[in-house]
Amino acid sequence: MTTIDSSTSVDSTVQLIDARGPRFGAALTTVVLVATLLTIPSFISVVLLAAQTIVFALGSLVGLKAQPYGTIYRRFVQPRLGKPTDLEDPRPPRFAQTVGLLFAVVGLIALLTGATTLAYIAVGACLAAAFLNAAFNFCLGCEMYLIGRRLFGRSSTSA
């Protein structure tokens, strides 16, 4: 077992990830969502948010290895940084991708139906979470995952 923190453990079947990867992805997400907010309401905002929604969907539904920002990180950034010193369980970041996906879908539907206030709120909430991760290494979705595990009494070793 590899201990991630005092309340979460990971069994040996879970392939740990470089903790810097999701943070890099959050930085790119922040840029895309800022551009989305600045262009609401327009066709450009719809395209940007649709692209980000696809990124979240791949990370959430297929896995972090399929997430485009993670691929960019592993191929171009990680080799320049060297071996990671901090590895983490991929399940909390994957859950965070699911939360991002839900907010992005709400924002996209709001944009497509002309509910711009709702679009601003959904994209803004998504942006706030991405920025917290990118700037302060605080993954809100990951924390939600860990709190959920504690509340429901399930250890991270159960799938």
Coordinates of N, CA and C in Angstrom, one line a residue:
M1 N 0.8 -1.2 0.0 CA 0.0 0.0 0.0 C 0.9 1.3 0.0
T2 N 0.4 2.2 -0.7 CA 1.1 3.5 -0.7 C 0.1 4.5 -0.1
T3 N 0.6 5.2 0.9 CA -0.3 6.1 1.6 C -0.2 7.5 1.0
I4 N -1.4 8.0 0.7 CA -1.5 9.3 0.0 C -1.6 10.4 1.1
D5 N -2.5 10.2 2.1 CA -2.5 11.1 3.2 C -3.0 10.2 4.4
S6 N -3.2 10.7 5.6 CA -3.4 9.9 6.7 C -4.8 9.2 6.7
S7 N -5.7 9.6 5.8 CA -7.0 8.9 5.8 C -7.2 8.2 4.5
T8 N -6.3 8.2 3.5 CA -6.5 7.6 2.2 C -5.4 6.7 1.9
S9 N -5.6 5.5 1.5 CA -4.6 4.6 1.1 C -4.9 4.1 -0.3
V10 N -3.9 3.7 -1.0 CA -4.1 3.1 -2.3 C -3.4 1.8 -2.4
D11 N -4.2 0.8 -2.9 CA -3.6 -0.5 -3.0 C -2.6 -0.6 -4.2
S12 N -1.9 -1.6 -4.3 CA -0.8 -1.7 -5.3 C -1.4 -1.9 -6.7
T13 N -2.7 -2.1 -6.9 CA -3.2 -2.2 -8.3 C -3.5 -0.9 -8.9
V14 N -3.5 0.2 -8.1 CA -3.8 1.5 -8.6 C -2.5 2.1 -9.1
Q15 N -2.5 2.5 -10.4 CA -1.3 3.1 -11.0 C -1.3 4.6 -10.6
L16 N -0.3 5.0 -9.8 CA -0.3 6.4 -9.3 C 0.2 7.3 -10.4
I17 N -0.2 8.5 -10.3 CA 0.1 9.5 -11.4 C 1.0 10.6 -10.8
D18 N 1.7 11.3 -11.7 CA 2.5 12.5 -11.3 C 1.5 13.6 -10.9
A19 N 1.6 14.0 -9.7 CA 0.7 15.0 -9.1 C 0.8 16.4 -9.9
R20 N 1.9 16.6 -10.6 CA 2.0 17.9 -11.3 C 1.2 17.9 -12.6
G21 N 0.8 16.7 -13.1 CA 0.0 16.7 -14.3 C -1.4 17.3 -14.2
P22 N -2.2 17.0 -13.2 CA -3.5 17.6 -13.0 C -3.4 19.1 -12.8
R23 N -2.3 19.5 -12.1 CA -2.1 21.0 -11.9 C -1.9 21.7 -13.2
F24 N -1.1 21.1 -14.1 CA -0.8 21.6 -15.4 C -2.1 21.7 -16.2
G25 N -2.9 20.7 -16.1 CA -4.2 20.6 -16.8 C -5.1 21.7 -16.3
A26 N -5.1 22.0 -15.0 CA -5.9 23.0 -14.4 C -5.4 24.4 -14.9
A27 N -4.2 24.6 -15.1 CA -3.7 25.9 -15.6 C -4.2 26.1 -17.1
L28 N -4.2 25.1 -17.9 CA -4.7 25.2 -19.2 C -6.2 25.4 -19.2
T29 N -6.9 24.7 -18.3 CA -8.3 24.9 -18.1 C -8.7 26.3 -17.7
T30 N -7.9 26.9 -16.8 CA -8.1 28.2 -16.4 C -8.0 29.2 -17.6
V31 N -7.0 29.0 -18.4 CA -6.9 29.9 -19.6 C -8.1 29.8 -20.5
V32 N -8.6 28.5 -20.8 CA -9.7 28.3 -21.7 C -11.0 28.9 -21.1
L33 N -11.2 28.8 -19.8 CA -12.4 29.3 -19.1 C -12.4 30.8 -19.0
V34 N -11.2 31.4 -18.8 CA -11.2 32.9 -18.8 C -11.5 33.4 -20.2
A35 N -11.0 32.8 -21.2 CA -11.4 33.2 -22.6 C -12.8 32.9 -22.8
T36 N -13.4 31.9 -22.3 CA -14.8 31.6 -22.5 C -15.6 32.7 -21.8
L37 N -15.3 33.1 -20.6 CA -16.0 34.1 -19.8 C -15.9 35.5 -20.6
L38 N -14.8 35.8 -21.1 CA -14.6 37.0 -21.8 C -15.3 37.2 -23.1
T39 N -15.7 36.0 -23.7 CA -16.4 36.1 -25.0 C -17.9 35.7 -24.9
I40 N -18.4 35.5 -23.7 CA -19.9 35.2 -23.5 C -20.6 36.5 -23.9
P41 N -21.7 36.5 -24.6 CA -22.3 35.5 -25.4 C -21.8 35.6 -26.8
S42 N -21.2 34.6 -27.3 CA -20.8 34.5 -28.7 C -20.5 33.1 -29.1
F43 N -20.4 32.9 -30.4 CA -20.1 31.6 -31.0 C -18.7 31.1 -30.4
I44 N -17.8 32.0 -30.2 CA -16.5 31.7 -29.7 C -16.6 31.1 -28.3
S45 N -17.4 31.6 -27.5 CA -17.6 31.1 -26.1 C -18.2 29.7 -26.2
V46 N -19.1 29.4 -27.1 CA -19.7 28.1 -27.3 C -18.6 27.1 -27.7
V47 N -17.8 27.5 -28.7 CA -16.7 26.6 -29.2 C -15.7 26.3 -28.0
L48 N -15.3 27.3 -27.3 CA -14.3 27.1 -26.3 C -14.9 26.2 -25.2
L49 N -16.1 26.5 -24.8 CA -16.7 25.7 -23.7 C -17.0 24.3 -24.2
A50 N -17.4 24.1 -25.4 CA -17.6 22.8 -26.0 C -16.3 22.0 -26.0
A51 N -15.2 22.6 -26.3 CA -13.9 22.0 -26.3 C -13.5 21.6 -24.9
Q52 N -13.7 22.5 -24.0 CA -13.3 22.2 -22.6 C -14.2 21.1 -22.0
T53 N -15.5 21.0 -22.4 CA -16.4 20.0 -22.0 C -15.9 18.6 -22.5
I54 N -15.4 18.6 -23.7 CA -14.8 17.3 -24.3 C -13.6 16.9 -23.5
V55 N -12.7 17.9 -23.1 CA -11.6 17.6 -22.3 C -12.0 17.0 -21.0
F56 N -13.0 17.6 -20.3 CA -13.5 17.1 -19.0 C -14.1 15.7 -19.2
A57 N -14.8 15.5 -20.3 CA -15.5 14.2 -20.6 C -14.5 13.1 -20.7
L58 N -13.4 13.4 -21.5 CA -12.4 12.3 -21.7 C -11.7 12.0 -20.4
G59 N -11.4 13.0 -19.6 CA -10.7 12.8 -18.3 C -11.6 12.0 -17.3
S60 N -12.9 12.3 -17.4 CA -13.9 11.7 -16.4 C -14.3 10.3 -16.9
L61 N -14.7 10.2 -18.1 CA -15.3 9.0 -18.6 C -14.4 7.9 -19.1
V62 N -13.3 8.4 -19.7 CA -12.3 7.4 -20.3 C -11.1 7.2 -19.3
G63 N -10.7 8.3 -18.7 CA -9.6 8.3 -17.7 C -8.6 9.4 -18.0
L64 N -7.8 9.6 -17.0 CA -6.8 10.7 -17.1 C -5.8 10.5 -18.2
K65 N -5.5 9.3 -18.5 CA -4.5 9.0 -19.6 C -5.1 9.5 -21.0
A66 N -6.4 9.6 -21.1 CA -7.1 10.1 -22.3 C -7.3 11.6 -22.3
Q67 N -7.1 12.2 -21.2 CA -7.3 13.7 -21.1 C -6.2 14.4 -21.9
P68 N -6.6 15.2 -22.9 CA -5.6 15.9 -23.7 C -4.6 16.7 -23.0
Y69 N -5.0 17.4 -22.0 CA -4.0 18.2 -21.2 C -3.0 17.3 -20.5
G70 N -3.4 16.2 -20.1 CA -2.5 15.2 -19.5 C -1.5 14.7 -20.5
T71 N -2.0 14.4 -21.7 CA -1.2 13.9 -22.8 C -0.1 15.0 -23.1
I72 N -0.5 16.2 -23.2 CA 0.5 17.3 -23.5 C 1.5 17.3 -22.3
Y73 N 1.1 17.2 -21.1 CA 2.0 17.3 -20.0 C 3.0 16.1 -20.0
R74 N 2.5 14.9 -20.2 CA 3.4 13.7 -20.2 C 4.3 13.7 -21.4
R75 N 3.9 14.2 -22.5 CA 4.8 14.2 -23.7 C 5.8 15.4 -23.7
F76 N 5.4 16.6 -23.4 CA 6.2 17.7 -23.6 C 6.8 18.4 -22.3
V77 N 6.0 18.3 -21.2 CA 6.4 19.0 -20.0 C 7.2 18.1 -19.0
Q78 N 6.6 17.0 -18.7 CA 7.2 16.1 -17.7 C 8.6 15.7 -18.0
P79 N 9.0 15.4 -19.3 CA 10.4 15.0 -19.6 C 11.4 16.2 -19.2
R80 N 10.9 17.4 -19.3 CA 11.8 18.5 -18.9 C 11.9 18.8 -17.4
L81 N 10.9 18.2 -16.7 CA 10.9 18.4 -15.2 C 11.7 17.3 -14.5
G82 N 11.8 16.2 -15.1 CA 12.4 15.1 -14.4 C 11.4 14.2 -13.7
K83 N 12.0 13.3 -13.0 CA 11.1 12.3 -12.3 C 10.2 13.0 -11.2
P84 N 9.0 12.6 -11.1 CA 8.1 13.2 -10.0 C 8.6 12.8 -8.6
T85 N 8.4 13.7 -7.7 CA 8.7 13.3 -6.3 C 7.4 13.1 -5.6
D86 N 6.3 13.5 -6.1 CA 5.0 13.4 -5.5 C 4.0 12.6 -6.5
L87 N 3.6 11.4 -6.0 CA 2.6 10.6 -6.8 C 1.3 10.6 -6.1
E88 N 0.2 10.5 -6.9 CA -1.1 10.5 -6.2 C -2.0 9.5 -6.9
D89 N -3.0 9.2 -6.2 CA -4.1 8.3 -6.6 C -4.9 9.0 -7.7
P90 N -5.1 8.4 -8.9 CA -5.8 9.1 -10.0 C -7.3 9.3 -9.7
R91 N -7.9 8.6 -8.8 CA -9.3 8.7 -8.6 C -9.8 10.0 -8.1
P92 N -9.2 10.7 -7.2 CA -9.7 12.1 -6.8 C -9.6 13.1 -8.0
P93 N -8.5 13.1 -8.8 CA -8.5 14.0 -9.9 C -9.5 13.6 -11.0
R94 N -9.8 12.3 -11.2 CA -10.8 11.9 -12.1 C -12.2 12.3 -11.7
F95 N -12.4 12.3 -10.4 CA -13.7 12.8 -9.8 C -13.8 14.3 -10.1
A96 N -12.7 15.0 -9.9 CA -12.7 16.4 -10.2 C -13.0 16.7 -11.6
Q97 N -12.6 15.9 -12.5 CA -12.9 16.0 -13.9 C -14.4 15.8 -14.2
T98 N -15.0 14.9 -13.4 CA -16.4 14.7 -13.5 C -17.2 15.9 -13.0
V99 N -16.8 16.5 -11.9 CA -17.4 17.7 -11.4 C -17.3 18.8 -12.4
G100 N -16.1 19.0 -13.0 CA -15.9 20.0 -14.0 C -16.8 19.7 -15.2
L101 N -16.9 18.5 -15.6 CA -17.8 18.1 -16.7 C -19.2 18.5 -16.5
L102 N -19.7 18.3 -15.3 CA -21.1 18.7 -14.9 C -21.3 20.2 -15.0
F103 N -20.4 21.0 -14.5 CA -20.5 22.4 -14.6 C -20.4 22.9 -16.0
A104 N -19.5 22.3 -16.8 CA -19.3 22.7 -18.2 C -20.5 22.3 -19.0
V105 N -21.2 21.2 -18.8 CA -22.4 20.8 -19.5 C -23.5 21.8 -19.2
V106 N -23.6 22.2 -17.9 CA -24.6 23.2 -17.5 C -24.4 24.5 -18.2
G107 N -23.1 24.9 -18.2 CA -22.7 26.2 -18.9 C -23.0 26.1 -20.4
L108 N -22.6 25.0 -21.0 CA -22.8 24.9 -22.4 C -24.3 24.9 -22.8
I109 N -25.1 24.2 -22.1 CA -26.6 24.2 -22.3 C -27.1 25.6 -22.1
A110 N -26.6 26.3 -21.1 CA -27.1 27.7 -20.8 C -26.7 28.6 -22.0
L111 N -25.5 28.4 -22.5 CA -25.1 29.3 -23.6 C -25.9 29.0 -24.8
L112 N -26.2 27.7 -25.1 CA -27.0 27.4 -26.3 C -28.5 27.8 -26.2
T113 N -29.0 28.0 -25.0 CA -30.4 28.3 -24.8 C -30.5 29.8 -24.5
G114 N -29.4 30.6 -24.4 CA -29.5 32.0 -24.2 C -29.6 32.4 -22.7
A115 N -29.4 31.4 -21.8 CA -29.4 31.7 -20.4 C -28.0 32.2 -19.9
T116 N -27.6 33.4 -20.4 CA -26.2 33.8 -20.2 C -25.9 34.0 -18.7
T117 N -26.8 34.4 -17.8 CA -26.5 34.5 -16.4 C -26.1 33.1 -15.8
L118 N -26.8 32.1 -16.2 CA -26.5 30.8 -15.7 C -25.2 30.3 -16.3
A119 N -24.9 30.7 -17.6 CA -23.6 30.3 -18.2 C -22.5 31.0 -17.4
Y120 N -22.6 32.3 -17.1 CA -21.6 32.9 -16.3 C -21.3 32.2 -15.0
I121 N -22.4 31.9 -14.3 CA -22.3 31.2 -13.0 C -21.6 29.8 -13.1
A122 N -22.0 29.0 -14.1 CA -21.5 27.7 -14.2 C -20.0 27.8 -14.7
V123 N -19.7 28.6 -15.6 CA -18.3 28.7 -16.1 C -17.4 29.4 -15.0
G124 N -18.0 30.3 -14.3 CA -17.3 31.0 -13.2 C -16.9 30.0 -12.1
A125 N -17.9 29.1 -11.7 CA -17.6 28.1 -10.7 C -16.5 27.2 -11.1
C126 N -16.6 26.8 -12.4 CA -15.6 25.9 -12.9 C -14.2 26.5 -13.0
L127 N -14.2 27.8 -13.4 CA -13.0 28.6 -13.4 C -12.4 28.7 -12.0
A128 N -13.2 29.0 -11.0 CA -12.7 29.1 -9.6 C -12.0 27.9 -9.2
A129 N -12.6 26.7 -9.4 CA -12.0 25.4 -9.0 C -10.7 25.2 -9.8
A130 N -10.7 25.4 -11.1 CA -9.5 25.2 -11.9 C -8.3 26.2 -11.4
F131 N -8.7 27.4 -11.1 CA -7.7 28.4 -10.7 C -7.1 28.0 -9.3
L132 N -8.0 27.5 -8.4 CA -7.5 27.1 -7.1 C -6.4 26.0 -7.2
N133 N -6.7 25.1 -8.1 CA -5.7 24.0 -8.4 C -4.4 24.5 -9.0
A134 N -4.6 25.3 -10.1 CA -3.4 25.8 -10.8 C -2.6 26.7 -10.0
A135 N -3.2 27.6 -9.2 CA -2.4 28.6 -8.5 C -2.0 28.2 -7.1
F136 N -2.8 27.4 -6.5 CA -2.5 27.1 -5.1 C -2.4 25.6 -4.8
N137 N -2.4 24.8 -5.8 CA -2.4 23.3 -5.7 C -3.4 22.8 -4.7
F138 N -4.6 23.4 -4.8 CA -5.8 23.0 -4.0 C -6.8 22.5 -5.0
C139 N -7.0 21.2 -5.1 CA -8.0 20.6 -6.0 C -9.3 20.4 -5.2
L140 N -10.2 21.3 -5.5 CA -11.5 21.3 -4.8 C -12.3 20.0 -5.1
G141 N -12.3 19.5 -6.3 CA -13.0 18.3 -6.7 C -12.3 17.1 -6.0
C142 N -11.0 17.1 -5.8 CA -10.3 16.0 -5.1 C -10.7 16.0 -3.7
E143 N -10.8 17.2 -3.1 CA -11.2 17.3 -1.7 C -12.6 16.8 -1.5
M144 N -13.5 17.1 -2.5 CA -14.9 16.6 -2.4 C -14.9 15.1 -2.4
Y145 N -14.1 14.5 -3.3 CA -13.9 13.1 -3.4 C -13.5 12.5 -2.0
L146 N -12.5 13.0 -1.4 CA -12.0 12.5 -0.1 C -13.0 12.7 1.0
I147 N -13.7 13.8 1.0 CA -14.7 14.0 2.0 C -15.9 13.0 1.9
G148 N -16.2 12.8 0.6 CA -17.3 11.8 0.3 C -16.9 10.4 0.8
R149 N -15.6 10.1 0.6 CA -15.1 8.8 1.1 C -15.2 8.7 2.6
R150 N -14.8 9.7 3.2 CA -14.9 9.7 4.7 C -16.3 9.7 5.2
L151 N -17.2 10.5 4.6 CA -18.6 10.5 5.1 C -19.3 9.2 4.9
F152 N -19.0 8.5 3.8 CA -19.7 7.3 3.5 C -19.0 6.1 4.0
G153 N -17.9 6.3 4.7 CA -17.2 5.2 5.4 C -16.5 4.2 4.5
R154 N -16.2 4.6 3.3 CA -15.6 3.7 2.3 C -14.1 4.1 2.2
S155 N -13.2 3.1 2.3 CA -11.8 3.4 2.1 C -11.5 3.6 0.6
S156 N -10.4 4.2 0.3 CA -10.1 4.4 -1.1 C -9.6 3.1 -1.8
T157 N -9.5 2.0 -1.0 CA -9.1 0.8 -1.6 C -10.2 0.0 -2.2
S158 N -11.5 0.4 -1.9 CA -12.6 -0.2 -2.5 C -13.0 0.6 -3.7
A159 N -13.3 0.0 -4.8 CA -13.5 0.7 -6.1 C -14.9 1.1 -6.3

